PDB file of C-alpha atoms and ligand atoms in Angstrom:
ATOM      1  CA  MET A 267     -20.200 -87.302  -0.587  1.00 52.00           C
ATOM      2  CA  LYS A 268     -17.213 -84.794   1.387  1.00 53.00           C
ATOM      3  CA  LEU A 269     -17.241 -81.292  -0.190  1.00 52.00           C
ATOM      4  CA  PRO A 270     -14.904 -78.802  -0.475  1.00 52.00           C
ATOM      5  CA  VAL A 271     -14.445 -76.074   2.431  1.00 51.00           C
ATOM      6  CA  ALA A 272     -12.278 -72.604   2.686  1.00 45.00           C
ATOM      7  CA  PHE A 273     -11.967 -70.932   5.611  1.00 43.00           C
ATOM      8  CA  SER A 274     -12.356 -67.461   4.084  1.00 41.00           C
ATOM      9  CA  ALA A 275     -13.397 -65.879   1.523  1.00 41.00           C
ATOM     10  CA  VAL A 276      -9.766 -64.667   0.544  1.00 40.00           C
ATOM     11  CA  THR A 277      -9.391 -68.363   0.101  1.00 38.00           C
ATOM     12  CA  PHE A 278     -12.489 -70.377  -1.327  1.00 40.00           C
ATOM     13  CA  ALA A 279     -11.504 -70.044  -4.998  1.00 38.00           C
ATOM     14  CA  PHE A 280      -9.219 -72.544  -4.365  1.00 41.00           C
ATOM     15  CA  SER A 281      -9.426 -75.991  -4.389  1.00 40.00           C
ATOM     16  CA  LEU A 282      -9.636 -76.375   0.068  1.00 43.00           C
ATOM     17  CA  PRO A 283      -9.684 -80.575   1.676  1.00 42.00           C
ATOM     18  CA  ALA A 284     -12.768 -80.415   3.556  1.00 52.00           C
ATOM     19  CA  THR A 285     -11.348 -79.051   6.620  1.00 55.00           C
ATOM     20  CA  VAL A 286     -11.842 -75.142   7.666  1.00 59.00           C
ATOM     21  CA  PHE A 287     -10.024 -74.802  11.027  1.00 54.00           C
ATOM     22  CA  ALA A 288     -12.380 -72.263  13.529  1.00 52.00           C
ATOM     23  CA  GLY A 289     -10.340 -70.924  16.188  1.00 57.00           C
ATOM     24  CA  SER A 290      -8.745 -74.073  17.766  1.00 51.00           C
ATOM     25  CA  SER A 291     -10.861 -76.663  15.841  1.00 63.00           C
ATOM     26  CA  GLU A 292     -11.318 -78.325  12.971  1.00 85.00           C
ATOM     27  CA  ILE A 293     -14.739 -78.348  11.655  1.00 90.00           C
ATOM     28  CA  THR A 294     -15.674 -80.631   8.471  1.00 91.00           C
ATOM     29  CA  VAL A 295     -18.721 -79.918   6.049  1.00 93.00           C
ATOM     30  CA  GLU A 296     -20.308 -83.038   4.418  1.00 94.00           C
ATOM     31  CA  ASP A 297     -23.432 -84.590   2.888  1.00 95.00           C
ATOM     32  CA  ALA A 298     -24.551 -80.963   2.075  1.00 96.00           C
ATOM     33  CA  TRP A 299     -27.544 -81.376  -0.024  1.00 97.00           C
ATOM     34  CA  ALA A 300     -30.821 -78.999  -0.496  1.00 97.00           C
ATOM     35  CA  ARG A 301     -34.147 -80.111  -2.716  1.00 96.00           C
ATOM     36  CA  ALA A 302     -34.762 -77.675  -5.734  1.00 97.00           C
ATOM     37  CA  SER A 303     -37.498 -75.209  -5.384  1.00 94.00           C
ATOM     38  CA  ILE A 304     -40.673 -74.395  -6.718  1.00 89.00           C
ATOM     39  CA  GLY A 305     -39.228 -70.038  -7.626  1.00 92.00           C
ATOM     40  CA  ILE A 306     -38.804 -68.246  -5.116  1.00 93.00           C
ATOM     41  CA  SER A 307     -42.168 -67.450  -3.186  1.00 93.00           C
ATOM     42  CA  ARG A 308     -40.862 -69.881  -0.601  1.00 94.00           C
ATOM     43  CA  PRO A 309     -38.178 -70.463   0.980  1.00 95.00           C
ATOM     44  CA  GLY A 310     -35.638 -73.083   0.955  1.00 96.00           C
ATOM     45  CA  ALA A 311     -34.222 -75.191   2.873  1.00 96.00           C
ATOM     46  CA  ALA A 312     -30.357 -77.218   3.524  1.00 97.00           C
ATOM     47  CA  TYR A 313     -29.014 -80.067   5.234  1.00 97.00           C
ATOM     48  CA  MET A 314     -25.345 -81.103   6.024  1.00 97.00           C
ATOM     49  CA  THR A 315     -23.675 -82.484   8.197  1.00 96.00           C
ATOM     50  CA  ILE A 316     -21.209 -80.259  10.310  1.00 95.00           C
ATOM     51  CA  ARG A 317     -18.212 -82.398  12.453  1.00 94.00           C
ATOM     52  CA  ASN A 318     -15.476 -81.137  14.751  1.00 93.00           C
ATOM     53  CA  THR A 319     -12.520 -82.953  14.830  1.00 90.00           C
ATOM     54  CA  GLY A 320     -10.778 -80.500  17.983  1.00 89.00           C
ATOM     55  CA  ASP A 321     -10.951 -80.862  21.261  1.00 88.00           C
ATOM     56  CA  GLU A 322     -12.890 -77.580  21.846  1.00 89.00           C
ATOM     57  CA  ALA A 323     -16.639 -76.764  21.179  1.00 91.00           C
ATOM     58  CA  VAL A 324     -16.875 -74.646  18.842  1.00 91.00           C
ATOM     59  CA  ILE A 325     -20.905 -72.703  18.312  1.00 94.00           C
ATOM     60  CA  LEU A 326     -22.365 -72.161  15.210  1.00 95.00           C
ATOM     61  CA  THR A 327     -23.934 -68.685  15.469  1.00 93.00           C
ATOM     62  CA  GLY A 328     -25.535 -67.504  11.880  1.00 93.00           C
ATOM     63  CA  LEU A 329     -25.408 -67.919   7.662  1.00 95.00           C
ATOM     64  CA  SER A 330     -24.698 -66.022   4.929  1.00 96.00           C
ATOM     65  CA  THR A 331     -24.996 -67.067   1.406  1.00 97.00           C
ATOM     66  CA  GLU A 332     -26.037 -64.729  -2.088  1.00 97.00           C
ATOM     67  CA  LEU A 333     -28.892 -67.667  -2.514  1.00 97.00           C
ATOM     68  CA  ALA A 334     -30.868 -65.811   0.052  1.00 97.00           C
ATOM     69  CA  LEU A 335     -31.252 -62.971   1.714  1.00 97.00           C
ATOM     70  CA  MET A 336     -32.425 -63.864   5.084  1.00 96.00           C
ATOM     71  CA  PRO A 337     -30.457 -67.650   6.122  1.00 97.00           C
ATOM     72  CA  ASP A 338     -31.594 -68.726   9.690  1.00 96.00           C
ATOM     73  CA  ILE A 339     -30.850 -72.019  11.200  1.00 96.00           C
ATOM     74  CA  HIS A 340     -34.203 -73.399  11.873  1.00 96.00           C
ATOM     75  CA  ARG A 341     -35.770 -75.955  14.323  1.00 96.00           C
ATOM     76  CA  SER A 342     -38.201 -77.762  13.076  1.00 94.00           C
ATOM     77  CA  THR A 343     -40.373 -79.613  16.447  1.00 91.00           C
ATOM     78  CA  THR A 344     -43.250 -82.217  16.464  1.00 91.00           C
ATOM     79  CA  ASN A 345     -45.589 -81.970  18.809  1.00 91.00           C
ATOM     80  CA  GLU A 346     -47.798 -84.549  20.762  1.00 93.00           C
ATOM     81  CA  GLN A 347     -50.865 -83.266  17.590  1.00 93.00           C
ATOM     82  CA  GLY A 348     -48.541 -84.264  15.697  1.00 91.00           C
ATOM     83  CA  VAL A 349     -48.027 -80.745  14.280  1.00 93.00           C
ATOM     84  CA  THR A 350     -44.424 -79.859  12.989  1.00 90.00           C
ATOM     85  CA  SER A 351     -43.776 -76.069  13.552  1.00 93.00           C
ATOM     86  CA  MET A 352     -39.800 -74.449  13.190  1.00 93.00           C
ATOM     87  CA  SER A 353     -38.822 -71.556  14.811  1.00 93.00           C
ATOM     88  CA  PRO A 354     -34.970 -70.014  14.894  1.00 94.00           C
ATOM     89  CA  ALA A 355     -32.744 -72.171  16.815  1.00 94.00           C
ATOM     90  CA  ASP A 356     -30.290 -71.003  19.170  1.00 84.00           C
ATOM     91  CA  ASP A 357     -26.654 -70.750  18.472  1.00 90.00           C
ATOM     92  CA  ILE A 358     -26.308 -74.539  17.709  1.00 94.00           C
ATOM     93  CA  GLU A 359     -23.172 -76.135  19.805  1.00 95.00           C
ATOM     94  CA  ILE A 360     -20.668 -78.711  18.301  1.00 95.00           C
ATOM     95  CA  PRO A 361     -19.150 -80.311  20.528  1.00 94.00           C
ATOM     96  CA  GLY A 362     -15.563 -81.325  20.596  1.00 92.00           C
ATOM     97  CA  GLY A 363     -15.295 -84.902  19.101  1.00 94.00           C
ATOM     98  CA  GLY A 364     -19.148 -84.504  18.331  1.00 95.00           C
ATOM     99  CA  ALA A 365     -20.736 -84.101  14.962  1.00 96.00           C
ATOM    100  CA  VAL A 366     -24.292 -82.087  14.186  1.00 96.00           C
ATOM    101  CA  VAL A 367     -26.534 -82.933  11.648  1.00 97.00           C
ATOM    102  CA  LEU A 368     -29.213 -80.970  10.264  1.00 97.00           C
ATOM    103  CA  GLU A 369     -32.364 -82.937   8.299  1.00 96.00           C
ATOM    104  CA  PRO A 370     -34.974 -82.802   7.260  1.00 94.00           C
ATOM    105  CA  GLY A 371     -37.676 -82.675  10.812  1.00 92.00           C
ATOM    106  CA  GLY A 372     -35.082 -81.466  13.031  1.00 94.00           C
ATOM    107  CA  LEU A 373     -32.275 -78.509  12.752  1.00 96.00           C
ATOM    108  CA  HIS A 374     -31.593 -77.081   8.971  1.00 97.00           C
ATOM    109  CA  ALA A 375     -30.449 -73.690   6.970  1.00 97.00           C
ATOM    110  CA  MET A 376     -33.388 -72.416   6.147  1.00 97.00           C
ATOM    111  CA  LEU A 377     -33.327 -70.043   3.244  1.00 97.00           C
ATOM    112  CA  MET A 378     -35.319 -67.593   3.253  1.00 96.00           C
ATOM    113  CA  GLN A 379     -36.394 -64.850   0.517  1.00 97.00           C
ATOM    114  CA  LEU A 380     -34.514 -66.753  -2.723  1.00 97.00           C
ATOM    115  CA  GLN A 381     -33.300 -64.262  -4.805  1.00 97.00           C
ATOM    116  CA  ARG A 382     -33.403 -67.353  -7.571  1.00 97.00           C
ATOM    117  CA  PRO A 383     -35.087 -70.145  -8.271  1.00 97.00           C
ATOM    118  CA  MET A 384     -32.839 -73.445  -6.651  1.00 97.00           C
ATOM    119  CA  LYS A 385     -32.525 -75.711 -10.003  1.00 97.00           C
ATOM    120  CA  GLU A 386     -32.071 -79.044  -9.995  1.00 97.00           C
ATOM    121  CA  GLY A 387     -28.620 -80.050 -10.597  1.00 96.00           C
ATOM    122  CA  GLY A 388     -27.313 -76.253  -9.672  1.00 96.00           C
ATOM    123  CA  SER A 389     -25.610 -75.804  -6.421  1.00 96.00           C
ATOM    124  CA  PHE A 390     -24.644 -72.324  -4.189  1.00 97.00           C
ATOM    125  CA  ASP A 391     -22.541 -71.434  -0.999  1.00 96.00           C
ATOM    126  CA  LEU A 392     -23.188 -71.373   1.930  1.00 96.00           C
ATOM    127  CA  THR A 393     -20.882 -70.002   4.966  1.00 95.00           C
ATOM    128  CA  LEU A 394     -21.055 -70.788   8.113  1.00 94.00           C
ATOM    129  CA  GLU A 395     -20.565 -68.412  10.882  1.00 93.00           C
ATOM    130  CA  PHE A 396     -18.739 -69.614  14.407  1.00 91.00           C
ATOM    131  CA  SER A 397     -18.514 -68.059  17.628  1.00 87.00           C
ATOM    132  CA  ASP A 398     -14.984 -67.925  17.075  1.00 81.00           C
ATOM    133  CA  GLY A 399     -14.605 -66.088  13.989  1.00 84.00           C
ATOM    134  CA  GLY A 400     -13.942 -68.806  11.874  1.00 87.00           C
ATOM    135  CA  LYS A 401     -16.029 -69.789   8.458  1.00 89.00           C
ATOM    136  CA  ALA A 402     -16.697 -72.350   6.667  1.00 90.00           C
ATOM    137  CA  GLN A 403     -18.127 -72.675   2.994  1.00 90.00           C
ATOM    138  CA  VAL A 404     -20.092 -75.136   1.474  1.00 93.00           C
ATOM    139  CA  GLU A 405     -21.011 -75.658  -1.921  1.00 95.00           C
ATOM    140  CA  VAL A 406     -24.196 -76.964  -1.379  1.00 96.00           C
ATOM    141  CA  PRO A 407     -25.582 -79.194  -4.185  1.00 96.00           C
ATOM    142  CA  ILE A 408     -29.413 -78.573  -5.527  1.00 97.00           C
ATOM    143  CA  LEU A 409     -31.116 -82.715  -6.191  1.00 97.00           C
ATOM    144  CA  ASP A 410     -34.839 -82.968  -6.962  1.00 95.00           C
ATOM    145  CA  ILE A 411     -37.423 -81.748  -5.206  1.00 94.00           C
ATOM    146  CA  ALA A 412     -38.640 -85.207  -3.861  1.00 93.00           C
ATOM    147  CA  ALA A 413     -35.246 -86.060  -2.511  1.00 94.00           C
ATOM    148  CA  ARG A 414     -35.324 -87.048   1.296  1.00 92.00           C
ATOM    149  CA  GLY A 415     -30.946 -87.537   1.498  1.00 92.00           C
ATOM    150  CA  PRO A 416     -27.369 -86.262   0.136  1.00 90.00           C
ATOM    151  CA  GLU A 417     -26.181 -88.099  -2.982  1.00 78.00           C
ATOM    152  CA  ASP A 418     -23.989 -91.298  -2.302  1.00 63.00           C
TER     153      ASP A 418
HETATM  154 CU1   CU B   3     -37.245 -73.464   8.070  1.00 75.79          CU
END
């Protein structure tokens, strides 16, 4: 499923194709999804594929959303003992012609300090910020609490 993204807050009210011009490169966001939350005491997470169809690398530097006061990009890792932990990821480079996948067990958009529960069937807007000043806004559908991947 491709979701619409838009270049800036000025234009996001319009329905645009799933392409954003982040400086010299073209970024598309595909297959965004999130799980429903039980409440707001635990952080939520969102997943997606960020594709760079341009020639030059673009660096994802941050996130913003009205849903959470502290959104951040995290990376989960599992050590040799099988213990999984996560920590803030450094800037994420999306190479020209490449893609970065945010998925359970790996990179994810961590949504800390939720402002409201994430209810199945709802959605929220998430803005990706890039090093060249470009922004991509994606509407993230909220799937059921046990979802493992995006809907077709
Ligand atoms: Cu996390």
